[in-house]
GROMACS .gro file of C-alpha atoms in nm:
model
  412
    1GLY     CA    1   1.125  -6.038   0.543
    2ALA     CA    2   0.750  -6.006   0.511
    3SER     CA    3   0.580  -5.712   0.679
    4ARG     CA    4   0.371  -5.765   0.990
    5PRO     CA    5   0.000  -5.818   0.904
    6VAL     CA    6  -0.225  -5.550   1.050
    7SER     CA    7  -0.561  -5.579   0.870
    8GLU     CA    8  -0.614  -5.944   0.777
    9ASP     CA    9  -0.503  -6.298   0.864
   10VAL     CA   10  -0.206  -6.447   0.680
   11ASP     CA   11  -0.142  -6.816   0.616
   12ILE     CA   12   0.231  -6.884   0.659
   13GLY     CA   13   0.208  -7.246   0.555
   14THR     CA   14   0.322  -7.554   0.744
   15LEU     CA   15   0.568  -7.541   1.033
   16VAL     CA   16   0.758  -7.864   1.092
   17LEU     CA   17   0.870  -7.929   1.448
   18LYS     CA   18   1.167  -8.157   1.503
   19ARG     CA   19   1.108  -8.442   1.743
   20GLY     CA   20   1.277  -8.395   2.074
   21ALA     CA   21   1.385  -8.648   2.333
   22VAL     CA   22   1.332  -8.702   2.705
   23ILE     CA   23   1.589  -8.783   2.974
   24SER     CA   24   1.482  -8.896   3.319
   25GLY     CA   25   1.651  -9.068   3.609
   26ARG     CA   26   1.754  -9.059   3.974
   27VAL     CA   27   2.039  -8.919   4.179
   28VAL     CA   28   2.136  -9.126   4.485
   29ASP     CA   29   2.421  -9.155   4.733
   30ASN     CA   30   2.650  -9.458   4.768
   31GLN     CA   31   2.394  -9.613   5.003
   32SER     CA   32   2.126  -9.587   4.731
   33GLN     CA   33   1.942  -9.317   4.926
   34PRO     CA   34   1.779  -9.043   4.714
   35ILE     CA   35   1.942  -8.700   4.700
   36ALA     CA   36   1.693  -8.415   4.676
   37ASN     CA   37   1.761  -8.069   4.534
   38ALA     CA   38   2.061  -8.178   4.329
   39SER     CA   39   2.132  -7.977   4.013
   40VAL     CA   40   2.151  -8.189   3.696
   41MET     CA   41   2.292  -8.040   3.376
   42ARG     CA   42   2.349  -8.173   3.028
   43ARG     CA   43   2.692  -8.111   2.878
   44GLY     CA   44   2.877  -8.207   2.563
   45ASN     CA   45   3.127  -8.492   2.578
   46ASP     CA   46   3.414  -8.241   2.561
   47GLY     CA   47   3.314  -8.109   2.904
   48ALA     CA   48   3.143  -7.790   2.782
   49GLN     CA   49   2.774  -7.724   2.788
   50ASP     CA   50   2.604  -7.880   2.485
   51PRO     CA   51   2.586  -7.585   2.240
   52ALA     CA   52   2.268  -7.708   2.072
   53GLN     CA   53   2.092  -7.752   2.403
   54ALA     CA   54   2.224  -7.416   2.520
   55GLN     CA   55   2.054  -7.252   2.224
   56VAL     CA   56   1.728  -7.428   2.309
   57ARG     CA   57   1.746  -7.302   2.667
   58GLY     CA   58   1.852  -6.953   2.571
   59MET     CA   59   2.206  -6.976   2.707
   60GLY     CA   60   2.388  -6.873   2.392
   61GLY     CA   61   2.604  -7.185   2.357
   62ARG     CA   62   2.981  -7.151   2.353
   63GLY     CA   63   3.119  -6.816   2.445
   64GLY     CA   64   2.852  -6.776   2.712
   65PHE     CA   65   2.827  -6.992   3.021
   66GLY     CA   66   2.998  -7.271   2.829
   67MET     CA   67   3.332  -7.099   2.890
   68MET     CA   68   3.273  -7.136   3.262
   69MET     CA   69   3.219  -7.508   3.251
   70GLY     CA   70   3.549  -7.664   3.161
   71GLY     CA   71   3.613  -8.011   3.296
   72GLY     CA   72   3.854  -8.095   3.573
   73PRO     CA   73   4.017  -8.396   3.733
   74GLY     CA   74   3.913  -8.576   4.045
   75GLY     CA   75   3.543  -8.515   4.004
   76MET     CA   76   3.582  -8.136   3.981
   77ASP     CA   77   3.352  -8.122   3.683
   78PHE     CA   78   3.260  -7.758   3.716
   79MET     CA   79   3.523  -7.486   3.693
   80GLY     CA   80   3.419  -7.229   3.949
   81GLY     CA   81   3.158  -7.450   4.113
   82GLU     CA   82   3.065  -7.168   4.351
   83ALA     CA   83   2.959  -6.958   4.051
   84MET     CA   84   2.756  -7.250   3.918
   85ASP     CA   85   2.576  -7.287   4.252
   86LEU     CA   86   2.483  -6.920   4.239
   87MET     CA   87   2.320  -6.971   3.899
   88ARG     CA   88   2.117  -7.280   3.985
   89GLY     CA   89   1.797  -7.287   3.782
   90MET     CA   90   1.929  -7.029   3.534
   91ILE     CA   91   2.177  -7.236   3.334
   92GLY     CA   92   1.956  -7.500   3.181
   93ASP     CA   93   1.978  -7.733   3.480
   94VAL     CA   94   1.694  -7.920   3.652
   95LEU     CA   95   1.661  -8.003   4.021
   96THR     CA   96   1.585  -8.343   4.169
   97ASP     CA   97   1.270  -8.396   4.375
   98ALA     CA   98   1.239  -8.556   4.720
   99ASP     CA   99   1.289  -8.901   4.565
  100GLY     CA  100   1.602  -8.789   4.380
  101ARG     CA  101   1.421  -8.801   4.045
  102PHE     CA  102   1.470  -8.559   3.758
  103GLU     CA  103   1.334  -8.515   3.406
  104MET     CA  104   1.464  -8.321   3.107
  105PRO     CA  105   1.191  -8.292   2.842
  106ASN     CA  106   1.232  -8.171   2.483
  107GLU     CA  107   1.603  -8.247   2.464
  108VAL     CA  108   1.808  -8.217   2.147
  109PRO     CA  109   1.933  -8.550   2.002
  110GLY     CA  110   2.305  -8.623   2.015
  111ASP     CA  111   2.592  -8.736   2.236
  112PHE     CA  112   2.618  -8.586   2.584
  113SER     CA  113   2.709  -8.625   2.949
  114LEU     CA  114   2.516  -8.543   3.264
  115ARG     CA  115   2.678  -8.351   3.549
  116VAL     CA  116   2.536  -8.320   3.900
  117ARG     CA  117   2.608  -8.081   4.188
  118HIS     CA  118   2.479  -8.089   4.544
  119ALA     CA  119   2.570  -7.884   4.851
  120GLU     CA  120   2.692  -8.184   5.052
  121HIS     CA  121   2.846  -8.408   4.785
  122PRO     CA  122   3.134  -8.371   4.537
  123PRO     CA  123   3.024  -8.327   4.173
  124ALA     CA  124   2.928  -8.647   3.991
  125SER     CA  125   2.879  -8.737   3.626
  126ARG     CA  126   2.734  -8.990   3.385
  127ASP     CA  127   2.930  -8.992   3.059
  128GLY     CA  128   2.899  -9.151   2.715
  129LEU     CA  129   2.524  -9.103   2.672
  130SER     CA  130   2.346  -9.059   2.337
  131LEU     CA  131   1.994  -8.960   2.236
  132ALA     CA  132   1.800  -9.022   1.917
  133ALA     CA  133   1.513  -8.805   1.798
  134GLY     CA  134   1.193  -8.894   1.982
  135GLN     CA  135   1.372  -9.126   2.224
  136THR     CA  136   1.284  -9.147   2.594
  137MET     CA  137   1.589  -9.230   2.803
  138ALA     CA  138   1.457  -9.342   3.140
  139ASP     CA  139   1.609  -9.461   3.467
  140VAL     CA  140   1.947  -9.293   3.426
  141LEU     CA  141   2.120  -9.351   3.759
  142ILE     CA  142   2.384  -9.112   3.892
  143VAL     CA  143   2.563  -9.196   4.219
  144MET     CA  144   2.719  -8.921   4.430
  145GLU     CA  145   3.000  -9.003   4.671
  146PRO     CA  146   3.015  -8.875   5.032
  147GLY     CA  147   3.158  -8.529   5.067
  148ALA     CA  148   3.436  -8.409   5.294
  149GLU     CA  149   3.434  -8.088   5.498
  150ILE     CA  150   3.677  -7.819   5.601
  151ARG     CA  151   3.588  -7.674   5.939
  152GLY     CA  152   3.742  -7.389   6.129
  153HIS     CA  153   3.708  -7.048   6.288
  154VAL     CA  154   3.748  -6.685   6.173
  155SER     CA  155   3.877  -6.452   6.444
  156ALA     CA  156   3.876  -6.074   6.485
  157ILE     CA  157   3.561  -6.013   6.279
  158PRO     CA  158   3.443  -5.655   6.350
  159GLU     CA  159   3.080  -5.604   6.448
  160SER     CA  160   3.025  -5.389   6.139
  161ALA     CA  161   3.127  -5.668   5.899
  162LYS     CA  162   2.841  -5.818   5.697
  163ASN     CA  163   2.804  -6.112   5.459
  164VAL     CA  164   3.126  -6.279   5.574
  165ARG     CA  165   3.196  -6.610   5.398
  166VAL     CA  166   3.479  -6.859   5.360
  167LEU     CA  167   3.565  -6.973   5.006
  168ALA     CA  168   3.752  -7.287   4.904
  169GLY     CA  169   3.935  -7.321   4.573
  170ARG     CA  170   4.105  -7.635   4.448
  171VAL     CA  171   4.486  -7.623   4.441
  172ALA     CA  172   4.622  -7.677   4.088
  173GLN     CA  173   4.828  -7.994   4.068
  174ASN     CA  174   5.102  -7.825   3.867
  175ALA     CA  175   5.115  -7.478   4.016
  176GLY     CA  176   5.279  -7.234   3.781
  177GLY     CA  177   5.291  -7.486   3.498
  178ALA     CA  178   5.045  -7.614   3.245
  179GLY     CA  179   4.824  -7.750   3.517
  180ASN     CA  180   4.520  -7.967   3.484
  181ASP     CA  181   4.259  -7.694   3.502
  182MET     CA  182   4.169  -7.391   3.298
  183PHE     CA  183   4.359  -7.142   3.517
  184GLY     CA  184   4.645  -7.364   3.635
  185GLY     CA  185   4.902  -7.230   3.387
  186MET     CA  186   4.824  -6.863   3.445
  187GLY     CA  187   4.995  -6.828   3.778
  188ALA     CA  188   4.888  -6.800   4.138
  189GLN     CA  189   4.830  -6.426   4.105
  190PHE     CA  190   4.565  -6.478   3.839
  191MET     CA  191   4.406  -6.750   4.051
  192ASP     CA  192   4.394  -6.508   4.344
  193MET     CA  193   4.227  -6.247   4.125
  194MET     CA  194   3.963  -6.490   4.004
  195GLY     CA  195   3.914  -6.613   4.358
  196ASP     CA  196   3.829  -6.261   4.469
  197PHE     CA  197   3.519  -6.287   4.252
  198ALA     CA  198   3.445  -6.652   4.343
  199LEU     CA  199   3.519  -6.752   3.983
  200ALA     CA  200   3.785  -7.001   4.091
  201ALA     CA  201   3.616  -7.118   4.411
  202GLU     CA  202   3.464  -7.464   4.432
  203ARG     CA  203   3.257  -7.411   4.745
  204SER     CA  204   3.176  -7.148   5.007
  205ALA     CA  205   3.023  -7.135   5.354
  206GLU     CA  206   2.865  -6.865   5.565
  207VAL     CA  207   3.053  -6.769   5.880
  208ALA     CA  208   2.835  -6.806   6.191
  209THR     CA  209   2.804  -6.535   6.456
  210ASP     CA  210   3.060  -6.716   6.673
  211GLY     CA  211   3.310  -6.718   6.383
  212THR     CA  212   3.282  -7.088   6.300
  213PHE     CA  213   3.237  -7.223   5.946
  214ALA     CA  214   3.203  -7.556   5.765
  215VAL     CA  215   3.271  -7.582   5.390
  216LYS     CA  216   3.091  -7.896   5.268
  217GLY     CA  217   3.065  -8.105   4.954
  218LEU     CA  218   3.439  -8.135   4.887
  219PRO     CA  219   3.611  -8.438   4.729
  220VAL     CA  220   3.788  -8.656   4.983
  221GLY     CA  221   4.167  -8.626   5.001
  222GLN     CA  222   4.212  -8.313   4.785
  223ARG     CA  223   4.391  -7.996   4.878
  224PHE     CA  224   4.219  -7.657   4.881
  225ARG     CA  225   4.309  -7.297   4.942
  226ILE     CA  226   4.059  -7.124   5.170
  227TRP     CA  227   4.010  -6.756   5.249
  228VAL     CA  228   3.760  -6.510   5.397
  229THR     CA  229   3.550  -6.270   5.189
  230GLN     CA  230   3.307  -5.992   5.274
  231GLY     CA  231   3.023  -5.873   5.051
  232GLY     CA  232   2.745  -6.025   4.849
  233ARG     CA  233   2.798  -6.392   4.766
  234GLY     CA  234   2.968  -6.412   4.427
  235SER     CA  235   2.946  -6.035   4.389
  236PHE     CA  236   3.207  -5.828   4.209
  237SER     CA  237   3.205  -5.603   4.513
  238SER     CA  238   3.311  -5.882   4.752
  239GLN     CA  239   3.657  -5.843   4.901
  240VAL     CA  240   3.919  -6.084   5.026
  241CYS     CA  241   3.960  -6.034   5.400
  242SER     CA  242   4.229  -6.281   5.503
  243GLU     CA  243   4.541  -6.463   5.399
  244ARG     CA  244   4.487  -6.774   5.186
  245VAL     CA  245   4.560  -7.098   5.369
  246GLU     CA  246   4.621  -7.434   5.200
  247VAL     CA  247   4.465  -7.736   5.371
  248GLN     CA  248   4.335  -8.081   5.282
  249SER     CA  249   3.965  -8.166   5.276
  250GLY     CA  250   3.867  -8.319   5.609
  251THR     CA  251   4.067  -8.066   5.815
  252LYS     CA  252   3.870  -7.951   6.121
  253ASP     CA  253   4.084  -7.694   6.301
  254VAL     CA  254   4.156  -7.422   6.045
  255GLU     CA  255   4.212  -7.076   6.194
  256LEU     CA  256   4.165  -6.768   5.973
  257ARG     CA  257   4.203  -6.408   6.088
  258PHE     CA  258   3.982  -6.133   5.949
  259ASP     CA  259   4.181  -5.843   5.806
  260PRO     CA  260   3.992  -5.513   5.862
  261GLY     CA  261   4.205  -5.334   5.602
  262SER     CA  262   4.265  -4.961   5.601
  263THR     CA  263   4.032  -4.659   5.591
  264VAL     CA  264   4.051  -4.327   5.405
  265THR     CA  265   3.856  -4.020   5.519
  266ALA     CA  266   3.806  -3.673   5.375
  267LYS     CA  267   3.570  -3.378   5.406
  268VAL     CA  268   3.439  -3.234   5.078
  269VAL     CA  269   3.344  -2.865   5.064
  270ASP     CA  270   3.268  -2.590   4.812
  271ALA     CA  271   3.597  -2.411   4.741
  272LYS     CA  272   3.431  -2.067   4.746
  273SER     CA  273   3.173  -2.089   5.022
  274GLY     CA  274   3.336  -2.354   5.237
  275LYS     CA  275   3.000  -2.527   5.276
  276PRO     CA  276   2.989  -2.908   5.267
  277VAL     CA  277   2.907  -3.078   4.937
  278GLU     CA  278   2.699  -3.382   5.024
  279VAL     CA  279   2.578  -3.540   4.698
  280LEU     CA  280   2.890  -3.698   4.553
  281TYR     CA  281   3.008  -3.962   4.310
  282VAL     CA  282   3.313  -4.126   4.469
  283ARG     CA  283   3.536  -4.378   4.294
  284ASP     CA  284   3.830  -4.556   4.453
  285GLN     CA  285   4.067  -4.785   4.268
  286LEU     CA  286   4.385  -4.959   4.374
  287GLU     CA  287   4.659  -4.931   4.112
  288GLY     CA  288   5.016  -5.045   4.062
  289GLY     CA  289   4.984  -5.414   4.139
  290GLY     CA  290   5.020  -5.560   3.792
  291MET     CA  291   4.743  -5.809   3.721
  292ALA     CA  292   4.577  -5.709   4.048
  293ASP     CA  293   4.489  -5.378   3.880
  294MET     CA  294   4.242  -5.568   3.660
  295MET     CA  295   4.069  -5.689   3.971
  296GLY     CA  296   4.056  -5.335   4.110
  297ALA     CA  297   3.912  -5.199   3.787
  298MET     CA  298   3.642  -5.469   3.778
  299THR     CA  299   3.555  -5.400   4.139
  300GLY     CA  300   3.533  -5.031   4.056
  301MET     CA  301   3.297  -5.090   3.764
  302MET     CA  302   3.077  -5.352   3.927
  303GLY     CA  303   3.102  -5.279   4.297
  304ARG     CA  304   3.060  -4.990   4.535
  305ASN     CA  305   3.166  -4.721   4.285
  306GLY     CA  306   2.857  -4.760   4.070
  307ARG     CA  307   2.639  -4.459   4.162
  308SER     CA  308   2.617  -4.130   4.348
  309ARG     CA  309   2.503  -4.107   4.708
  310THR     CA  310   2.466  -3.858   4.990
  311TYR     CA  311   2.753  -3.805   5.233
  312PRO     CA  312   2.621  -3.609   5.537
  313GLN     CA  313   2.827  -3.297   5.605
  314GLY     CA  314   3.047  -3.392   5.310
  315ILE     CA  315   3.229  -3.658   5.514
  316VAL     CA  316   3.358  -3.937   5.291
  317THR     CA  317   3.476  -4.258   5.453
  318LEU     CA  318   3.618  -4.543   5.246
  319SER     CA  319   3.676  -4.856   5.450
  320ASP     CA  320   3.777  -5.217   5.382
  321LEU     CA  321   4.067  -5.112   5.157
  322ARG     CA  322   4.317  -5.394   5.124
  323PRO     CA  323   4.597  -5.306   4.881
  324LYS     CA  324   4.810  -5.582   4.738
  325GLU     CA  325   5.186  -5.547   4.712
  326LYS     CA  326   5.293  -5.221   4.541
  327GLN     CA  327   4.937  -5.097   4.506
  328LYS     CA  328   4.837  -4.738   4.582
  329LEU     CA  329   4.498  -4.571   4.592
  330ARG     CA  330   4.349  -4.354   4.321
  331LEU     CA  331   4.058  -4.145   4.450
  332THR     CA  332   3.811  -3.956   4.228
  333ILE     CA  333   3.533  -3.732   4.362
  334GLU     CA  334   3.272  -3.567   4.140
  335ALA     CA  335   2.964  -3.356   4.209
  336ILE     CA  336   2.718  -3.178   3.985
  337GLY     CA  337   2.835  -2.823   3.928
  338TYR     CA  338   3.195  -2.881   4.032
  339ARG     CA  339   3.526  -2.965   3.868
  340LYS     CA  340   3.633  -3.325   3.914
  341PHE     CA  341   3.882  -3.392   4.194
  342GLU     CA  342   4.136  -3.670   4.157
  343GLN     CA  343   4.431  -3.774   4.372
  344ARG     CA  344   4.661  -4.062   4.279
  345GLU     CA  345   4.926  -4.272   4.450
  346ILE     CA  346   4.782  -4.247   4.798
  347VAL     CA  347   4.991  -4.477   5.016
  348LEU     CA  348   4.781  -4.697   5.242
  349PRO     CA  349   4.898  -4.879   5.554
  350PRO     CA  350   4.801  -5.245   5.599
  351GLN     CA  351   4.567  -5.128   5.873
  352GLY     CA  352   4.469  -4.792   6.012
  353THR     CA  353   4.324  -4.464   5.883
  354VAL     CA  354   4.453  -4.209   5.631
  355ASP     CA  355   4.291  -3.865   5.668
  356LEU     CA  356   4.312  -3.661   5.347
  357GLY     CA  357   4.182  -3.352   5.524
  358THR     CA  358   3.956  -3.109   5.336
  359VAL     CA  359   3.889  -3.156   4.964
  360ARG     CA  360   3.777  -2.828   4.801
  361LEU     CA  361   3.573  -2.863   4.483
  362GLU     CA  362   3.587  -2.576   4.232
  363PRO     CA  363   3.241  -2.466   4.108
  364MET     CA  364   3.175  -2.520   3.734
  365PRO     CA  365   2.884  -2.434   3.500
  366VAL     CA  366   2.582  -2.664   3.503
  367VAL     CA  367   2.366  -2.757   3.204
  368ARG     CA  368   2.004  -2.794   3.309
  369VAL     CA  369   1.768  -2.986   3.083
  370GLU     CA  370   1.392  -3.034   3.083
  371VAL     CA  371   1.253  -3.308   2.862
  372LYS     CA  372   0.891  -3.295   2.742
  373ASN     CA  373   0.681  -3.506   2.510
  374LYS     CA  374   0.491  -3.372   2.209
  375LYS     CA  375   0.207  -3.262   2.435
  376GLY     CA  376   0.444  -3.052   2.642
  377GLU     CA  377   0.427  -3.283   2.943
  378PRO     CA  378   0.739  -3.351   3.152
  379VAL     CA  379   0.907  -3.690   3.093
  380ALA     CA  380   1.049  -3.857   3.402
  381GLU     CA  381   1.328  -4.118   3.418
  382ALA     CA  382   1.469  -4.024   3.076
  383THR     CA  383   1.841  -4.045   2.997
  384VAL     CA  384   2.043  -3.751   2.867
  385ARG     CA  385   2.394  -3.767   2.727
  386LEU     CA  386   2.600  -3.456   2.667
  387ARG     CA  387   2.852  -3.485   2.385
  388GLY     CA  388   3.109  -3.211   2.375
  389GLN     CA  389   3.348  -3.134   2.089
  390ARG     CA  390   3.693  -3.181   2.233
  391GLN     CA  391   4.009  -3.029   2.101
  392GLY     CA  392   4.333  -3.185   2.210
  393GLY     CA  393   4.164  -3.395   2.477
  394GLY     CA  394   4.165  -3.326   2.846
  395ASN     CA  395   3.829  -3.142   2.853
  396ASP     CA  396   3.653  -3.387   3.079
  397ILE     CA  397   3.280  -3.324   3.112
  398ALA     CA  398   3.154  -3.476   3.434
  399SER     CA  399   3.083  -3.842   3.377
  400MET     CA  400   2.811  -3.863   3.635
  401MET     CA  401   2.455  -3.883   3.497
  402GLU     CA  402   2.164  -3.832   3.729
  403ASN     CA  403   1.820  -3.983   3.671
  404PHE     CA  404   1.544  -3.737   3.608
  405ALA     CA  405   1.344  -3.607   3.896
  406LYS     CA  406   0.972  -3.666   3.893
  407ILE     CA  407   0.908  -3.330   3.723
  408GLY     CA  408   1.120  -3.438   3.427
  409ARG     CA  409   1.430  -3.228   3.493
  410ALA     CA  410   1.783  -3.361   3.505
  411HIS     CA  411   2.133  -3.237   3.577
  412VAL     CA  412   2.418  -3.340   3.350
   0.00000   0.00000   0.00000
């Protein structure tokens, strides 16, 4: 293409803008009362996000969020509605005002549907709509039906537990078969795995200090599986903390029991001096559970195993470990200047503590680097990668990379 002008103005000719369209309307309940703060999204008539509109809003069209928006029966218009709620305002949706009104300016012409979500109502839709270039489509009315609730209580929550929530996922109508939803034919195990990350959940609710919860906005008369999680809402580091229980929307006496899981402890020391090693990179992964291993690997990459931290006196404590059937623990400990330690197939009890005793790290050479700019000044927060020439494999240079200190030095 043409080079960027630097010394004089350049006339690039005439730019022709295509005429857009405007969509506006109201969201109300079945008593014609306005619903505020409802999320309204445009989607293609096939149930996926409109690819043209996705490009306009920077969402990347199909292959991006569109894959997460497959249709579903019974008003379940959003696959993984919990995930959609977490991304409100970031997925090309608009929110209704106090009068239930919304407006979508600069829309792309074409056929489309509108989908609506609200915390206290089941999803609603308005299908079979079409826009022409420059058209203003006003007074689109979308009616949301009353929502059902699932209420209950979570017992045995330890005082140390934080961010405890209850998730609800719709039960596939043909479990184990083709099903009527995107995941229905992939088996309950896959659904469990997706549910761990809230990808298959329709709704969630915070658990109060007295253990009570109320999951709202569910379709009336449908069955759901509910379970307890701990961790950031929708986070890859959240963990399932109870058995999954199947109930019908409207149930008010559900009892769930918090599973504290098992704990692994170890003390990490220098193999020569016996002194504690405190700055460590610790990774734990549950293995041996078939498809559940994928979940463990994703948790390892996205969750608590992401960076180094300080362990006072070299004491490492890993809690909230909940292995699935046949799973065992793989533990990796690394520190700058030491050979990597790894222990596999650690058998965990359903509850209780496993003490691995003392882990002795063998000292190894350290490469110290100082990065400077052309003026000879230290450069902070740079990134250094060490590429070794390996012969026959197995020569594992420590994978941990530390950020530069303020003086511009780094350990690799």
